[in-house]
Tab-separated table of C-alpha atoms in Angstrom:
chain	number	residue	atom	x	y	z
A	29	MET	CA	-67.532	-187.309	238.211
A	30	LYS	CA	-66.871	-189.539	234.984
A	31	ASN	CA	-66.639	-188.337	231.455
A	32	VAL	CA	-67.933	-190.270	228.385
A	33	ILE	CA	-66.831	-188.985	225.125
A	34	VAL	CA	-68.730	-189.846	221.554
A	35	ALA	CA	-66.985	-189.204	218.696
A	36	CYS	CA	-67.595	-188.902	215.001
A	37	GLY	CA	-66.425	-187.213	211.807
A	38	SER	CA	-67.921	-183.898	212.128
A	39	GLY	CA	-69.916	-183.829	215.388
A	40	VAL	CA	-72.778	-182.553	213.306
A	41	ALA	CA	-75.310	-185.551	213.477
A	42	THR	CA	-74.306	-188.933	214.761
A	43	SER	CA	-72.015	-188.250	217.507
A	44	GLN	CA	-74.731	-185.678	218.976
A	45	THR	CA	-77.424	-188.189	218.293
A	46	VAL	CA	-75.567	-191.207	220.100
A	47	ALA	CA	-74.642	-188.661	223.378
A	48	SER	CA	-78.082	-187.424	224.007
A	49	LYS	CA	-79.255	-191.123	223.560
A	50	VAL	CA	-76.390	-192.197	225.932
A	51	LYS	CA	-77.623	-189.436	228.644
A	52	ARG	CA	-81.024	-190.679	228.452
A	53	ILE	CA	-80.176	-194.082	229.381
A	54	LEU	CA	-78.054	-192.760	232.063
A	55	ASP	CA	-80.741	-190.850	233.594
A	56	GLU	CA	-83.266	-193.578	233.406
A	57	ASN	CA	-80.456	-195.774	235.291
A	58	LYS	CA	-79.727	-193.117	237.545
A	59	ILE	CA	-76.238	-192.646	236.675
A	60	LYS	CA	-74.603	-189.247	237.074
A	61	ALA	CA	-71.708	-188.501	234.264
A	62	ASN	CA	-70.842	-185.897	231.998
A	63	VAL	CA	-70.868	-186.882	228.070
A	64	GLU	CA	-70.100	-185.253	225.379
A	65	ALA	CA	-70.007	-185.292	221.740
A	66	VAL	CA	-66.805	-184.298	220.004
A	67	ASP	CA	-65.534	-184.425	216.041
A	68	ILE	CA	-63.141	-186.841	215.745
A	69	LYS	CA	-60.266	-184.584	214.877
A	70	SER	CA	-60.474	-183.014	218.679
A	71	LEU	CA	-60.546	-186.211	219.997
A	72	ASN	CA	-57.137	-186.709	221.248
A	73	SER	CA	-57.348	-183.374	223.567
A	74	TYR	CA	-60.513	-184.772	225.206
A	75	ILE	CA	-59.827	-188.532	225.659
A	76	LYS	CA	-56.977	-188.028	228.549
A	77	SER	CA	-59.760	-187.135	230.739
A	78	ALA	CA	-62.223	-189.471	229.402
A	79	ASP	CA	-63.309	-192.905	231.110
A	80	VAL	CA	-65.219	-194.436	227.983
A	81	TYR	CA	-65.174	-193.516	224.526
A	82	ILE	CA	-68.181	-194.487	222.249
A	83	SER	CA	-66.937	-194.669	219.115
A	84	ILE	CA	-68.806	-194.440	215.826
A	85	THR	CA	-65.928	-195.554	213.068
A	86	LYS	CA	-64.206	-199.026	213.552
A	87	GLY	CA	-60.272	-199.064	212.653
A	88	GLY	CA	-59.584	-196.037	214.630
A	89	LYS	CA	-56.936	-195.423	217.018
A	90	GLU	CA	-56.691	-197.194	220.014
A	91	TYR	CA	-56.781	-196.391	223.343
A	92	ASP	CA	-56.314	-197.413	226.816
A	93	ILE	CA	-59.637	-196.768	227.899
A	94	PRO	CA	-62.774	-198.633	227.499
A	95	MET	CA	-64.539	-198.270	223.933
A	96	LEU	CA	-67.952	-199.248	223.025
A	97	ASN	CA	-69.674	-198.999	219.821
A	98	GLY	CA	-71.851	-196.123	219.078
A	99	ILE	CA	-73.397	-197.234	215.956
A	100	ALA	CA	-75.655	-199.572	218.872
A	101	PHE	CA	-76.747	-196.281	220.488
A	102	LEU	CA	-78.007	-194.663	217.195
A	103	THR	CA	-79.767	-197.789	215.388
A	104	GLY	CA	-80.519	-199.744	218.372
A	105	MET	CA	-79.144	-203.032	217.443
A	106	GLY	CA	-76.975	-204.691	219.673
A	107	ILE	CA	-77.813	-201.655	222.254
A	108	GLN	CA	-78.764	-204.076	225.420
A	109	GLU	CA	-74.993	-205.599	225.531
A	110	GLU	CA	-73.459	-202.235	224.965
A	111	THR	CA	-75.581	-200.186	227.488
A	112	GLU	CA	-74.624	-203.031	230.204
A	113	LYS	CA	-71.297	-202.489	229.284
A	114	LEU	CA	-71.346	-198.871	229.748
A	115	ILE	CA	-72.844	-198.965	233.300
A	116	GLN	CA	-70.492	-201.361	234.328
A	117	ILE	CA	-68.027	-199.151	233.539
A	118	LEU	CA	-69.457	-196.190	235.315
A	119	LYS	CA	-70.080	-198.101	238.333
A	120	ASN	CA	-66.441	-199.034	238.495
B	4	MET	CA	-88.564	-177.437	215.246
B	5	GLU	CA	-90.973	-180.461	214.591
B	6	PHE	CA	-89.990	-183.719	213.392
B	7	LYS	CA	-93.457	-184.364	211.684
B	8	SER	CA	-93.346	-181.218	209.523
B	9	LEU	CA	-90.038	-181.910	208.036
B	10	PHE	CA	-91.254	-184.657	205.589
B	11	SER	CA	-92.271	-182.967	202.704
B	12	SER	CA	-93.422	-184.344	199.033
B	13	ARG	CA	-91.225	-181.663	197.603
B	14	LEU	CA	-88.357	-183.070	199.071
B	15	MET	CA	-88.921	-186.711	198.080
B	16	LYS	CA	-87.819	-188.740	195.118
B	17	LEU	CA	-89.616	-192.197	195.245
B	18	ASN	CA	-88.843	-195.122	192.961
B	19	HIS	CA	-86.051	-192.849	191.430
B	20	PRO	CA	-83.350	-194.754	188.933
B	21	TYR	CA	-79.767	-193.285	189.753
B	22	PRO	CA	-76.486	-194.597	188.038
B	23	SER	CA	-74.374	-193.769	190.537
B	24	ARG	CA	-73.972	-192.336	193.870
B	25	GLU	CA	-72.233	-189.477	192.547
B	26	LYS	CA	-75.239	-188.713	190.203
B	27	LEU	CA	-77.701	-189.134	192.933
B	28	PHE	CA	-75.735	-186.413	195.230
B	29	GLU	CA	-75.311	-184.089	192.477
B	30	GLU	CA	-78.943	-184.182	191.616
B	31	VAL	CA	-80.188	-183.940	195.407
B	32	ALA	CA	-77.774	-180.983	195.890
B	33	GLN	CA	-79.037	-179.182	193.092
B	34	ASP	CA	-83.063	-179.476	193.771
B	35	LEU	CA	-81.356	-177.950	197.143
B	36	VAL	CA	-79.878	-175.081	196.214
B	37	THR	CA	-82.805	-174.409	193.940
B	38	MET	CA	-85.315	-174.440	196.663
B	39	ASP	CA	-82.745	-172.386	198.769
B	40	TYR	CA	-82.308	-175.112	201.408
B	41	VAL	CA	-78.284	-175.498	201.184
B	42	ARG	CA	-75.494	-172.996	199.760
B	43	ASP	CA	-73.515	-173.571	196.767
B	44	SER	CA	-70.839	-175.072	198.846
B	45	TYR	CA	-73.228	-178.140	199.814
B	46	GLN	CA	-72.666	-180.449	197.208
B	47	ASP	CA	-69.020	-180.368	197.235
B	48	THR	CA	-68.490	-181.139	200.875
B	49	LEU	CA	-71.453	-183.025	200.834
B	50	ILE	CA	-69.457	-185.795	198.547
B	51	GLN	CA	-66.119	-184.981	200.368
B	52	ARG	CA	-67.858	-186.197	203.655
B	53	GLU	CA	-69.151	-188.612	202.581
B	54	TYR	CA	-66.269	-190.080	201.392
B	55	SER	CA	-64.257	-189.534	204.401
B	56	PHE	CA	-66.896	-190.368	207.227
B	57	PRO	CA	-69.139	-192.798	205.168
B	58	THR	CA	-72.807	-193.058	206.371
B	59	GLY	CA	-74.357	-196.184	205.399
B	60	LEU	CA	-76.199	-197.806	208.378
B	61	ARG	CA	-77.991	-201.463	208.941
B	62	THR	CA	-81.313	-201.071	210.428
B	63	ASN	CA	-83.849	-203.757	211.997
B	64	TYR	CA	-85.516	-203.754	208.601
B	65	CYS	CA	-83.284	-202.365	205.921
B	66	ASN	CA	-80.245	-200.753	205.144
B	67	ILE	CA	-79.918	-196.752	204.795
B	68	ALA	CA	-77.787	-193.905	204.487
B	69	ILE	CA	-78.022	-190.331	205.971
B	70	PRO	CA	-75.363	-188.654	204.209
B	71	HIS	CA	-74.726	-184.518	205.292
B	72	THR	CA	-71.915	-182.005	206.263
B	73	ASP	CA	-71.220	-179.374	208.037
B	74	ALA	CA	-73.976	-176.941	209.376
B	75	VAL	CA	-72.421	-173.994	207.447
B	76	HIS	CA	-73.597	-175.085	204.296
B	77	VAL	CA	-77.113	-175.571	205.121
B	78	LYS	CA	-79.527	-172.689	205.644
B	79	THR	CA	-82.964	-174.607	206.506
B	80	PRO	CA	-83.388	-177.878	208.569
B	81	PHE	CA	-84.557	-180.645	206.163
B	82	ILE	CA	-84.818	-184.004	205.594
B	83	TYR	CA	-84.707	-185.077	201.518
B	84	LEU	CA	-85.741	-188.692	200.990
B	85	VAL	CA	-84.316	-190.956	198.087
B	86	GLN	CA	-86.341	-194.131	197.601
B	87	LEU	CA	-84.048	-195.731	194.709
B	88	GLN	CA	-85.440	-197.967	192.184
B	89	ASN	CA	-82.361	-200.091	192.048
B	90	GLU	CA	-79.410	-200.279	195.411
B	91	LEU	CA	-76.372	-198.390	195.576
B	92	LYS	CA	-73.389	-198.985	197.378
B	93	PHE	CA	-72.686	-197.117	200.481
B	94	GLN	CA	-69.905	-197.896	203.112
B	95	ASN	CA	-71.221	-198.778	206.404
B	96	MET	CA	-70.466	-196.090	209.106
B	97	GLY	CA	-69.519	-198.273	211.662
B	98	ASN	CA	-66.876	-200.161	209.425
B	99	ALA	CA	-65.640	-197.912	206.312
B	100	SER	CA	-64.627	-201.437	204.731
B	101	GLU	CA	-67.746	-203.230	204.316
B	102	GLU	CA	-69.846	-202.053	201.536
B	103	LEU	CA	-74.104	-202.059	202.420
B	104	SER	CA	-76.488	-202.352	199.569
B	105	VAL	CA	-78.772	-199.287	199.943
B	106	LYS	CA	-82.312	-198.424	198.816
B	107	LEU	CA	-83.477	-195.778	201.283
B	108	ILE	CA	-81.526	-192.319	201.218
B	109	PHE	CA	-82.089	-189.639	203.803
B	110	PHE	CA	-80.222	-186.522	202.931
B	111	LEU	CA	-80.158	-184.298	206.532
B	112	GLY	CA	-79.878	-181.000	206.565
B	113	ILE	CA	-78.645	-179.622	210.196
B	114	THR	CA	-78.059	-176.206	211.159
B	115	GLU	CA	-77.720	-176.455	215.342
B	116	PRO	CA	-75.912	-179.685	215.764
B	117	LYS	CA	-77.085	-179.641	219.632
B	118	ASN	CA	-80.472	-178.692	219.359
B	119	GLN	CA	-81.752	-181.062	216.577
B	120	THR	CA	-80.669	-184.888	217.312
B	121	ILE	CA	-83.862	-184.756	217.220
B	122	LEU	CA	-84.047	-185.386	213.416
B	123	LEU	CA	-81.289	-188.698	213.582
B	124	SER	CA	-82.733	-190.195	216.746
B	125	THR	CA	-86.690	-189.471	215.721
B	126	LEU	CA	-86.021	-191.387	212.129
B	127	MET	CA	-83.441	-194.287	214.106
B	128	GLU	CA	-86.242	-195.021	216.389
B	129	LEU	CA	-88.576	-195.026	213.686
B	130	PHE	CA	-86.586	-197.619	211.645
B	131	GLN	CA	-87.242	-199.717	214.631
B	132	THR	CA	-90.497	-200.379	213.616
B	133	GLU	CA	-91.695	-202.660	210.397
B	134	GLU	CA	-95.073	-200.508	209.960
B	135	PHE	CA	-92.632	-197.470	209.143
B	136	SER	CA	-89.562	-198.852	207.307
B	137	LYS	CA	-92.670	-200.489	205.288
B	138	ILE	CA	-94.401	-197.536	204.475
B	139	ILE	CA	-91.246	-195.665	203.416
B	140	PHE	CA	-89.630	-198.751	201.617
B	141	GLU	CA	-92.931	-199.487	199.151
B	142	GLU	CA	-94.808	-196.201	199.051
B	143	LYS	CA	-94.297	-194.960	195.423
B	144	ASP	CA	-96.470	-191.745	195.669
B	145	THR	CA	-95.038	-188.677	197.227
B	146	LYS	CA	-98.387	-186.895	198.079
B	147	GLN	CA	-99.421	-190.331	199.646
B	148	LEU	CA	-96.343	-190.707	201.575
B	149	GLU	CA	-96.155	-187.277	203.284
B	150	LYS	CA	-100.109	-187.918	204.099
B	151	LYS	CA	-99.228	-191.425	205.621
B	152	LEU	CA	-95.429	-190.342	207.486
B	153	ASN	CA	-97.641	-187.313	209.022
B	154	THR	CA	-100.642	-189.767	209.986
B	155	PHE	CA	-98.099	-192.447	211.242
B	156	LEU	CA	-96.153	-189.452	213.005
B	157	THR	CA	-99.207	-187.791	214.569
B	158	GLY	CA	-100.411	-191.104	215.773
B	159	GLY	CA	-103.164	-190.972	213.255
B	160	ASN	CA	-104.741	-187.835	214.705
């Protein structure tokens, strides 16, 4: 099963909220994947096993896995586009 | 925990002037300490976190900010709403180099991150509707706003 990582500063509010939204979207599209919210300090240890990284803050470190814009899943602005990219990545 | 029960006229400041973000954080934190929603450590960690991880957001109809800090500093879950008289600058959560002018601030008190995503997700979903954004942007009376929000959140029942 593929792994989706969501990271924000604390893992308190934003990444948890985005993770639950992403889980719901994947369920609706009948795609099975693990979705995990982590705080940014522990990102490095999770990223190795991840297939896609949903990032809240711009300008962080670059990783060699696909990155998506987490704010879109939070506010709903641009969510369609990010959802399509996510589904593409997880289907391949 | 029900979302609608979180909006209370006690936890609102409407059409309120704050000269700076620092003053705003300080007064809200002291208010929350007095009402026993947060620990004394809340204020400093809140300010520190906003600095390291900004919380300004663009939504469909207006810019908002959602300052929050680690659950350990919060005793009881809450949403504290501030509608500013004059906009204050907040850095954009998605891009810290961008400043947003913000008039609505929601201080989020979260004690169990995994179980309280409803706080932020419901708030964000509501902000995708013009009706909700308008109510919260324009109402100047806390009792009226509490009533309107409850009506809105319960679908008029």
